[in-house]
Short mmCIF file of C-alpha atoms and ligand atoms in Angstrom, two decimals:
data_model
loop_
_atom_site.label_atom_id
_atom_site.label_comp_id
_atom_site.label_asym_id
_atom_site.label_seq_id
_atom_site.Cartn_x
_atom_site.Cartn_y
_atom_site.Cartn_z
CA MET A 1 25.98 24.78 -20.24
CA SER A 2 24.12 27.76 -21.69
CA PHE A 3 23.52 28.13 -26.05
CA VAL A 4 23.09 32.25 -25.61
CA SER A 5 25.85 33.21 -28.76
CA GLY A 6 25.62 37.08 -27.56
CA LEU A 7 23.29 40.40 -27.43
CA LYS A 8 21.38 41.67 -30.73
CA CYS A 9 19.80 44.53 -31.10
CA ARG A 10 15.88 43.70 -31.87
CA GLU A 11 15.42 46.98 -34.01
CA CYS A 12 18.44 46.89 -36.26
CA GLY A 13 19.79 43.30 -35.61
CA THR A 14 23.60 44.23 -35.08
CA PRO A 15 25.48 41.26 -33.33
CA TYR A 16 27.18 42.05 -29.47
CA PRO A 17 29.12 40.09 -26.75
CA ALA A 18 27.08 38.84 -24.15
CA GLU A 19 28.25 41.55 -21.60
CA ALA A 20 27.18 44.29 -19.56
CA LEU A 21 25.57 46.50 -22.44
CA TYR A 22 21.52 47.18 -22.87
CA VAL A 23 21.07 49.92 -25.78
CA CYS A 24 22.80 49.88 -29.74
CA ASP A 25 25.18 51.75 -30.63
CA VAL A 26 23.98 52.47 -34.00
CA CYS A 27 20.22 53.00 -33.66
CA PHE A 28 19.96 53.12 -29.90
CA GLY A 29 17.36 49.77 -29.84
CA PRO A 30 17.17 47.73 -26.97
CA LEU A 31 19.42 44.58 -26.78
CA GLU A 32 17.81 41.08 -26.73
CA VAL A 33 19.89 38.06 -26.12
CA ALA A 34 20.37 35.63 -29.01
CA TYR A 35 21.56 31.87 -28.96
CA ASP A 36 23.27 29.42 -30.98
CA LEU A 37 19.57 27.39 -31.79
CA ALA A 38 21.90 24.60 -33.99
CA ALA A 39 23.98 23.81 -31.28
CA ALA A 40 21.45 23.46 -29.05
CA LYS A 41 19.23 20.80 -31.49
CA ALA A 42 21.90 18.78 -31.35
CA SER A 43 22.12 18.54 -27.69
CA LEU A 44 18.70 19.12 -25.94
CA SER A 45 15.64 16.80 -25.87
CA ARG A 46 12.71 16.54 -23.63
CA SER A 47 14.44 13.98 -21.49
CA SER A 48 17.42 16.24 -21.04
CA ILE A 49 14.99 18.58 -20.04
CA GLU A 50 13.07 16.66 -18.03
CA SER A 51 15.74 15.04 -15.96
CA GLY A 52 16.49 18.63 -14.68
CA PRO A 53 16.11 20.80 -11.64
CA PRO A 54 12.23 20.82 -10.88
CA SER A 55 12.57 24.90 -10.99
CA MET A 56 12.84 27.30 -14.31
CA TRP A 57 16.69 26.12 -14.03
CA ARG A 58 15.89 22.82 -15.78
CA TYR A 59 15.26 25.06 -18.97
CA GLY A 60 19.04 26.92 -18.68
CA ALA A 61 20.74 25.43 -21.65
CA LEU A 62 17.93 28.18 -22.76
CA LEU A 63 19.18 31.18 -20.54
CA PRO A 64 21.63 33.39 -20.11
CA ASP A 65 24.45 32.12 -18.48
CA PRO A 66 24.65 32.27 -14.40
CA GLY A 67 27.98 31.43 -14.17
CA ASP A 68 28.69 28.84 -11.37
CA GLN A 69 25.59 28.76 -10.02
CA PRO A 70 22.31 30.72 -10.17
CA VAL A 71 21.17 32.90 -7.90
CA ASP A 72 17.93 31.16 -7.00
CA LEU A 73 15.00 31.25 -4.38
CA GLY A 74 13.15 28.60 -5.81
CA ALA A 75 11.35 30.30 -9.04
CA GLY A 76 9.41 28.92 -11.41
CA TRP A 77 8.14 25.55 -11.99
CA THR A 78 4.46 26.52 -10.23
CA PRO A 79 1.37 24.54 -11.51
CA LEU A 80 -0.56 24.97 -14.70
CA ARG A 81 -4.03 23.87 -13.52
CA ARG A 82 -7.29 22.35 -15.27
CA ALA A 83 -9.99 24.92 -14.22
CA ARG A 84 -13.01 23.26 -14.78
CA ARG A 85 -15.44 25.32 -13.00
CA LEU A 86 -14.00 28.56 -13.99
CA GLY A 87 -13.61 27.58 -17.53
CA GLU A 88 -17.73 26.44 -16.53
CA ALA A 89 -18.66 29.99 -15.83
CA LEU A 90 -17.05 31.49 -18.18
CA GLY A 91 -18.05 29.16 -21.51
CA VAL A 92 -15.08 27.67 -22.47
CA ARG A 93 -14.28 24.40 -23.43
CA GLU A 94 -10.55 24.05 -22.68
CA LEU A 95 -9.17 26.54 -19.73
CA TRP A 96 -5.45 25.82 -17.54
CA LEU A 97 -4.42 28.81 -15.29
CA LYS A 98 -0.64 29.02 -14.85
CA ASP A 99 -0.59 29.46 -10.91
CA ASP A 100 2.59 31.85 -10.68
CA THR A 101 0.71 33.10 -7.39
CA ARG A 102 3.17 29.83 -5.80
CA ASN A 103 7.22 31.65 -6.85
CA PRO A 104 9.49 32.38 -3.89
CA THR A 105 7.36 36.44 -3.44
CA GLY A 106 4.58 35.72 -4.59
CA SER A 107 4.44 36.83 -8.01
CA PHE A 108 6.15 35.57 -11.18
CA LYS A 109 9.08 38.48 -10.87
CA ASP A 110 10.95 35.63 -9.30
CA ARG A 111 11.60 34.41 -12.48
CA VAL A 112 13.09 37.44 -14.27
CA VAL A 113 14.76 38.51 -11.00
CA SER A 114 16.71 34.80 -10.80
CA VAL A 115 17.90 35.51 -14.43
CA ALA A 116 18.73 39.16 -14.15
CA LEU A 117 20.83 38.45 -10.42
CA SER A 118 22.39 36.03 -11.63
CA SER A 119 23.92 37.32 -14.85
CA ALA A 120 24.96 40.05 -12.78
CA ARG A 121 27.55 38.57 -10.41
CA ARG A 122 28.26 36.50 -13.41
CA LEU A 123 29.52 40.32 -14.82
CA GLY A 124 30.55 40.95 -11.79
CA PHE A 125 27.81 43.28 -10.33
CA SER A 126 27.50 43.46 -6.74
CA THR A 127 24.57 46.14 -6.16
CA ALA A 128 21.43 45.16 -7.21
CA ALA A 129 18.65 47.41 -8.01
CA ALA A 130 15.25 48.39 -9.59
CA ALA A 131 12.50 50.67 -10.56
CA SER A 132 9.67 48.86 -9.96
CA THR A 133 5.42 49.18 -9.59
CA GLY A 134 5.78 46.76 -6.44
CA ASN A 135 6.41 43.32 -7.35
CA LEU A 136 9.95 43.33 -9.12
CA ALA A 137 10.72 45.72 -5.97
CA THR A 138 10.25 42.85 -3.05
CA SER A 139 11.98 40.02 -5.67
CA VAL A 140 15.13 42.21 -6.11
CA ALA A 141 15.01 43.10 -2.41
CA ALA A 142 14.67 39.64 -1.21
CA HIS A 143 17.17 37.54 -3.99
CA ALA A 144 20.09 40.26 -3.41
CA ALA A 145 19.24 39.61 0.70
CA ALA A 146 19.93 36.07 -0.47
CA ILE A 147 23.37 36.43 -2.10
CA GLY A 148 24.20 39.16 0.75
CA TRP A 149 24.10 41.84 -1.58
CA PRO A 150 22.92 45.68 -0.55
CA SER A 151 20.09 46.64 -3.39
CA VAL A 152 18.39 50.29 -3.98
CA ILE A 153 15.27 49.85 -4.64
CA LEU A 154 12.96 53.05 -6.12
CA ILE A 155 8.76 52.54 -5.93
CA PRO A 156 5.74 55.38 -6.08
CA ALA A 157 5.68 56.13 -2.37
CA ASP A 158 1.88 55.58 -2.80
CA LEU A 159 2.35 51.58 -3.28
CA GLU A 160 -0.25 49.31 -1.58
CA LYS A 161 1.28 49.02 2.17
CA SER A 162 1.92 45.51 1.76
CA LYS A 163 4.04 45.82 -1.16
CA ILE A 164 5.55 48.70 0.63
CA ALA A 165 6.52 46.41 3.71
CA MET A 166 7.18 42.92 1.59
CA THR A 167 10.02 44.74 0.11
CA ALA A 168 11.56 47.13 3.15
CA ILE A 169 11.51 43.37 5.30
CA PHE A 170 14.65 42.38 3.53
CA GLY A 171 16.66 45.64 4.79
CA GLY A 172 17.58 47.38 1.16
CA THR A 173 17.58 50.60 0.56
CA VAL A 174 13.97 51.22 -0.25
CA LEU A 175 13.04 55.61 -1.93
CA GLY A 176 9.84 56.10 -2.19
CA VAL A 177 9.18 58.38 -4.76
CA GLU A 178 6.51 60.99 -4.80
CA GLY A 179 5.15 60.16 -8.53
CA THR A 180 3.82 57.64 -10.95
CA TYR A 181 5.85 54.88 -12.24
CA ASP A 182 6.51 56.45 -15.49
CA ASP A 183 8.70 59.23 -13.01
CA VAL A 184 10.41 56.31 -11.47
CA ASN A 185 11.47 54.47 -14.68
CA ARG A 186 13.18 58.02 -16.17
CA LEU A 187 14.88 58.96 -12.52
CA CYS A 188 16.19 55.51 -12.59
CA VAL A 189 17.71 56.01 -15.82
CA GLU A 190 19.25 59.01 -14.57
CA LEU A 191 20.63 57.22 -12.06
CA VAL A 192 22.31 54.44 -14.48
CA ALA A 193 24.14 56.66 -15.92
CA GLU A 194 25.98 58.10 -12.64
CA HIS A 195 25.97 54.20 -10.92
CA PRO A 196 27.33 52.20 -14.19
CA GLU A 197 28.43 49.63 -11.49
CA TRP A 198 24.53 49.08 -10.04
CA ALA A 199 22.83 46.16 -11.67
CA PHE A 200 19.42 47.87 -12.45
CA ALA A 201 17.60 44.50 -13.14
CA ASN A 202 15.43 46.45 -15.66
CA VAL A 203 17.19 49.39 -16.76
CA ASN A 204 20.61 48.27 -17.64
CA LEU A 205 20.20 44.46 -17.22
CA ARG A 206 17.39 44.22 -18.91
CA PRO A 207 18.29 41.99 -21.93
CA TYR A 208 18.99 39.35 -19.40
CA TYR A 209 15.88 40.17 -16.66
CA ALA A 210 13.50 39.43 -19.80
CA GLU A 211 15.06 36.03 -20.73
CA GLY A 212 13.46 34.73 -17.68
CA SER A 213 9.61 35.35 -18.93
CA LYS A 214 10.53 32.82 -21.48
CA THR A 215 10.19 29.86 -18.99
CA LEU A 216 6.67 30.17 -18.65
CA ALA A 217 6.55 29.44 -22.19
CA PHE A 218 8.50 26.44 -21.87
CA GLU A 219 6.85 25.31 -18.71
CA ILE A 220 3.36 25.85 -20.05
CA ALA A 221 4.44 23.45 -23.50
CA GLU A 222 5.94 20.89 -21.25
CA GLN A 223 3.00 20.62 -18.62
CA LEU A 224 0.87 20.44 -21.42
CA GLY A 225 2.82 17.22 -22.58
CA TRP A 226 4.91 18.46 -24.84
CA ARG A 227 2.57 20.84 -26.88
CA THR A 228 1.69 24.66 -27.49
CA PRO A 229 -2.00 25.78 -26.13
CA ALA A 230 -4.31 27.67 -28.86
CA GLN A 231 -4.54 30.31 -27.13
CA ILE A 232 -2.96 32.51 -24.46
CA VAL A 233 -3.60 35.31 -22.11
CA VAL A 234 -0.78 37.39 -20.26
CA PRO A 235 -1.27 40.64 -18.20
CA LEU A 236 0.81 43.71 -19.82
CA ALA A 237 2.78 46.19 -17.69
CA SER A 238 5.87 46.62 -20.03
CA GLY A 239 4.38 44.41 -22.22
CA SER A 240 7.98 41.95 -21.74
CA GLN A 241 5.98 39.40 -20.35
CA LEU A 242 4.56 39.02 -23.61
CA THR A 243 7.03 39.21 -26.01
CA LYS A 244 9.53 36.83 -24.23
CA ILE A 245 6.39 34.19 -23.92
CA ALA A 246 6.30 34.62 -27.48
CA LYS A 247 10.01 33.89 -28.08
CA GLY A 248 10.20 31.04 -25.19
CA PHE A 249 7.22 29.12 -27.24
CA ARG A 250 8.99 30.17 -31.00
CA GLU A 251 12.42 28.74 -29.76
CA PHE A 252 10.28 25.33 -28.64
CA ILE A 253 9.01 25.05 -32.43
CA ASP A 254 12.12 25.75 -34.01
CA LEU A 255 13.61 23.19 -31.97
CA SER A 256 11.31 20.60 -32.45
CA LEU A 257 10.75 20.15 -28.85
CA VAL A 258 6.64 20.29 -29.01
CA GLU A 259 4.09 19.69 -31.14
CA GLY A 260 1.76 22.70 -32.58
CA THR A 261 1.72 25.91 -33.53
CA GLU A 262 2.64 29.23 -32.04
CA PRO A 263 -0.54 30.20 -29.74
CA VAL A 264 -2.34 33.19 -31.01
CA TYR A 265 -1.95 35.71 -28.25
CA PHE A 266 -4.05 37.81 -26.06
CA GLY A 267 -2.94 41.30 -23.93
CA ALA A 268 -5.07 42.07 -20.57
CA GLN A 269 -4.96 46.03 -19.31
CA ALA A 270 -6.66 47.72 -17.00
CA ALA A 271 -8.90 50.56 -18.40
CA GLY A 272 -7.15 53.00 -16.27
CA CYS A 273 -4.20 52.25 -18.09
CA SER A 274 -4.52 50.91 -21.59
CA PRO A 275 -1.93 52.09 -23.80
CA ILE A 276 -1.53 48.83 -25.19
CA ALA A 277 -4.90 48.00 -26.13
CA ARG A 278 -5.75 51.84 -27.62
CA ALA A 279 -3.08 51.19 -30.23
CA PHE A 280 -4.30 48.18 -30.91
CA ALA A 281 -7.49 48.93 -31.65
CA SER A 282 -6.79 52.02 -33.34
CA GLY A 283 -4.71 50.42 -35.25
CA ALA A 284 -1.40 52.47 -34.51
CA ASN A 285 2.01 51.61 -34.55
CA VAL A 286 3.25 53.44 -31.69
CA VAL A 287 1.92 53.80 -28.06
CA ARG A 288 0.74 56.84 -26.70
CA PRO A 289 1.49 57.35 -23.07
CA GLU A 290 -1.18 57.57 -20.45
CA ARG A 291 -1.44 58.56 -16.90
CA PRO A 292 -2.24 55.46 -15.05
CA ASN A 293 -5.57 55.80 -12.49
CA THR A 294 -6.33 51.96 -11.33
CA ILE A 295 -5.94 49.99 -8.60
CA ALA A 296 -4.09 47.45 -10.47
CA ARG A 297 -0.56 48.95 -9.47
CA SER A 298 1.24 46.26 -10.94
CA LEU A 299 0.39 46.94 -14.48
CA ALA A 300 0.14 51.02 -14.03
CA ILE A 301 3.13 51.51 -16.24
CA GLY A 302 1.41 54.24 -18.63
CA ASN A 303 4.39 53.91 -21.49
CA PRO A 304 5.18 50.16 -21.94
CA ALA A 305 8.80 49.79 -23.02
CA ASP A 306 7.82 46.78 -24.87
CA GLY A 307 4.41 48.33 -26.19
CA PRO A 308 5.28 48.23 -29.98
CA PHE A 309 6.84 44.68 -30.12
CA VAL A 310 3.42 43.35 -28.27
CA LEU A 311 1.52 44.96 -30.93
CA ASP A 312 3.39 43.15 -33.23
CA GLU A 313 2.75 40.01 -31.58
CA LEU A 314 -1.07 40.22 -31.57
CA ARG A 315 -1.16 41.50 -35.05
CA ALA A 316 0.23 38.69 -35.98
CA THR A 317 -1.34 35.70 -34.06
CA GLY A 318 -4.70 37.40 -35.00
CA GLY A 319 -5.49 38.15 -31.28
CA ASP A 320 -6.41 41.14 -29.16
CA CYS A 321 -5.96 43.19 -25.97
CA GLY A 322 -8.44 43.46 -23.31
CA SER A 323 -9.43 46.58 -21.17
CA VAL A 324 -11.11 46.30 -17.99
CA PRO A 325 -12.47 48.69 -15.43
CA ASP A 326 -11.76 48.26 -11.91
CA ASP A 327 -15.15 47.11 -10.79
CA GLU A 328 -14.66 44.11 -13.05
CA THR A 329 -11.29 43.57 -11.84
CA LEU A 330 -12.72 42.92 -8.61
CA GLU A 331 -15.33 41.03 -9.31
CA CYS A 332 -13.28 38.72 -11.91
CA ILE A 333 -10.62 38.32 -8.26
CA GLU A 334 -13.72 37.04 -6.52
CA LEU A 335 -14.60 34.68 -9.59
CA LEU A 336 -11.30 32.98 -9.79
CA ALA A 337 -10.90 32.19 -6.05
CA ARG A 338 -14.96 31.30 -5.26
CA THR A 339 -14.42 28.80 -8.40
CA GLU A 340 -10.69 27.52 -8.02
CA GLY A 341 -9.84 28.18 -5.09
CA ILE A 342 -6.91 30.82 -6.06
CA PHE A 343 -6.44 34.26 -4.30
CA ALA A 344 -5.02 36.55 -7.43
CA GLU A 345 -3.72 40.14 -6.91
CA THR A 346 -5.51 42.48 -8.90
CA ALA A 347 -3.60 41.41 -11.87
CA GLY A 348 -4.30 38.49 -11.80
CA GLY A 349 -8.56 39.82 -11.90
CA VAL A 350 -7.67 42.01 -14.52
CA THR A 351 -6.29 38.83 -17.08
CA ILE A 352 -9.56 36.89 -15.80
CA ALA A 353 -11.64 39.83 -16.64
CA SER A 354 -10.28 40.19 -19.58
CA LEU A 355 -10.26 36.80 -20.45
CA ARG A 356 -14.05 37.02 -20.44
CA GLN A 357 -14.22 40.42 -21.83
CA LEU A 358 -12.15 38.63 -24.86
CA ILE A 359 -14.38 35.97 -25.35
CA GLY A 360 -17.73 38.25 -25.23
CA ARG A 361 -16.37 39.93 -28.29
CA GLY A 362 -15.45 36.83 -29.76
CA ALA A 363 -11.61 37.46 -30.35
CA ILE A 364 -11.41 33.85 -28.05
CA ASP A 365 -12.54 30.40 -29.41
CA PRO A 366 -14.13 29.16 -26.84
CA GLU A 367 -13.82 25.48 -28.00
CA ARG A 368 -9.90 25.66 -28.59
CA SER A 369 -7.48 25.34 -25.66
CA ILE A 370 -6.78 28.73 -23.38
CA VAL A 371 -3.79 29.43 -20.79
CA ALA A 372 -4.25 32.15 -18.48
CA ILE A 373 -1.30 33.84 -16.90
CA ILE A 374 -2.02 34.39 -13.41
CA SER A 375 1.03 36.64 -12.36
CA GLY A 376 0.43 37.66 -8.40
CA HIS A 377 -0.84 36.65 -4.71
CA GLY A 378 -4.13 38.19 -3.58
CA LEU A 379 -1.87 38.85 -0.39
CA LYS A 380 0.06 41.85 -2.48
CA THR A 381 -2.95 43.61 -2.70
CA LEU A 382 -5.69 42.90 0.08
CA ASP A 383 -6.56 46.22 0.17
CA ALA A 384 -8.59 46.07 -2.88
CA VAL A 385 -10.95 43.39 -0.99
CA SER A 386 -10.84 43.92 2.30
CA ALA A 387 -14.16 45.92 1.99
CA THR A 388 -15.97 42.91 0.70
CA ALA A 389 -14.20 39.74 1.35
CA THR A 390 -15.08 40.37 5.36
CA PHE A 391 -16.99 38.49 7.74
CA THR A 392 -20.20 37.14 6.74
CA ARG A 393 -21.92 38.11 10.62
CA VAL A 394 -20.28 39.05 13.80
CA ILE A 395 -21.92 37.55 16.46
CA THR A 396 -21.39 36.92 20.26
CA PRO A 397 -19.89 33.94 21.60
CA SER A 398 -23.25 31.70 22.33
CA LEU A 399 -24.70 28.88 20.33
CA THR A 400 -27.98 30.69 19.69
CA ALA A 401 -26.10 33.59 18.14
CA ALA A 402 -24.34 31.16 15.94
CA GLU A 403 -27.46 29.32 15.06
CA ALA A 404 -29.63 32.19 13.99
CA ALA A 405 -26.95 33.55 12.19
CA ILE A 406 -26.38 30.65 9.96
CA ALA A 407 -29.90 30.05 9.23
CA SER A 408 -30.16 33.66 8.38
CA THR A 409 -27.38 33.07 5.65
CA ALA A 410 -27.82 31.10 2.43
CA LEU A 411 -24.76 28.73 3.32
CA VAL A 412 -22.54 28.26 0.02
CA GLY A 413 -21.07 25.14 -1.00
CA ALA A 414 -19.45 22.94 -3.49
CA SER A 415 -21.84 23.24 -6.47
C1 PLP B 501 5.23 43.09 -13.80
C2 PLP B 501 4.14 42.41 -13.53
C3 PLP B 501 3.16 41.86 -14.72
C4 PLP B 501 3.83 42.18 -16.13
O1 PLP B 501 5.15 42.14 -16.54
P1 PLP B 501 5.71 43.01 -18.19
O2 PLP B 501 6.86 42.13 -18.66
O3 PLP B 501 6.45 44.59 -17.23
O4 PLP B 501 4.56 43.42 -18.92
C5 PLP B 501 2.61 40.92 -14.72
N1 PLP B 501 2.00 40.86 -13.54
C6 PLP B 501 2.25 41.08 -12.16
C7 PLP B 501 1.48 40.35 -11.39
C8 PLP B 501 3.32 41.40 -12.65
O5 PLP B 501 4.01 42.23 -11.02
ZN1 ZN B 502 20.36 49.07 -33.56
#
C-alpha cells in the first residue's frame, strides 16, 4: 500500500488531493506528492522492504499509488558497483557506480515513466505523451506499447538516429520538431491545454513522474547496507532527478531506515548547456536560460524546470556543479569503459568528467565515499564515439597479416 497523503505546492505548501493536477491555483508553483511519513514509520521496516520484489516497486509504500498493478517493464533494482579501477584512476578511495544503463529501455527514465503511467492509468487516462530529449521518448513509447495505449511523442527532429529508431519501433506517433528541446516543451504545454485527456509524463503528470527518481536514492542506500553515501554526482537536465534523489534520502532518514546524514550533492552538466552550473558559480538564485550546443543531447535543456530547487540542494549541503567540454565527455566515456567495462551514453561521460573536474578543484573529498549515477546506455549515442571506437587495423584473411598486425600494436591487457 502507498502512504501518499495528497499533493502539495513546492512554493507555498498549499495541499491538494492526489488527482490529475500539477500547478498550484494560488501561486502557479509546481506540485509534488506528499506522504504520511508518521503512518509509514509505523509499518515500514528494512525487512518489509527486503521481502519485496527485485524492482523499484519494492519501495511502493513511498511511491504514488499505482492502482491495481504498476505499469512495469522491470525498471530499477540496477547494480551498484564498487569501481576500484576507475577510483584508482581518479585518485579516490571509495567510488560506486549506480549502473542505470541496465534498465529496460537503457536509461533511468524507465523509473519515472513506470510511476507516471501507473498513476495515469489509475487516474483514468488512456493515451501516453511526452516532450523529450530522447530517452523519455523511448521509455514512454515502450511502456505505452506494453499496455496497449497509443502514444504521442515530441522530440527535436535532429536527435541521434539511434534514439529516433528506439522510439519509433514501438509504433506510437513520433513528431520530430524543428527546434530545441525547450521549443518542444513549450509546444507540449500548449498541447496539454488542447488535449487534457493525454497523459504527458513530464508535463501534466509531472508530480507523479518525478517521484520515480527517489528510487535511485532508496536503492543506493539499501545496496550500501542501509547507509547513505557521503557524496553523490548526478547528471542534470531539468534537474528533477537530483531534487528527487534528495527527497528520497530525506524520507529514508526521517523514517530511520538508514545510518548516516544527507549526502553532499554535486551536479554534472555539459559546458555547451550549463545554465545550472553557471547560476551556481555566480551565486545567482535564478537560472538564466541558454541555447544548448553539446553532444550530450539527453542533458540539453536550456531552461531547466527544477533549476532553482537544484541550486538550493547544492548550497544547503555544500555541493557544487561540474561543467565539462564535449572532448572531456568523450574521453570519460572511454575511461569508464576501459576501467570498469560499462558503456555509457554521453550523459555518463558528462558525469564522470564532472566527477574528475570536481575532485581536481577540491570540491569532492577523495577520502569519503562517492556515488556517481550512470544514467544511460552507450548504444543510444553510438555516433558520438564511432569515429574513435573502431578497428585497430583491417587485414586480409591470412595468418601472416594477422601476426604482423598484432606485432605492430601494443596489446593492452588488464593492468
Ligand atoms: C533525462 C536524463 C537525465 C536527467 O534528467 P532530469 O531529471 O531531467 O534532470 C540524466 N541522464 C539521462 C541519460 C537522461 O535521459
Ligand atoms: Zn502554491
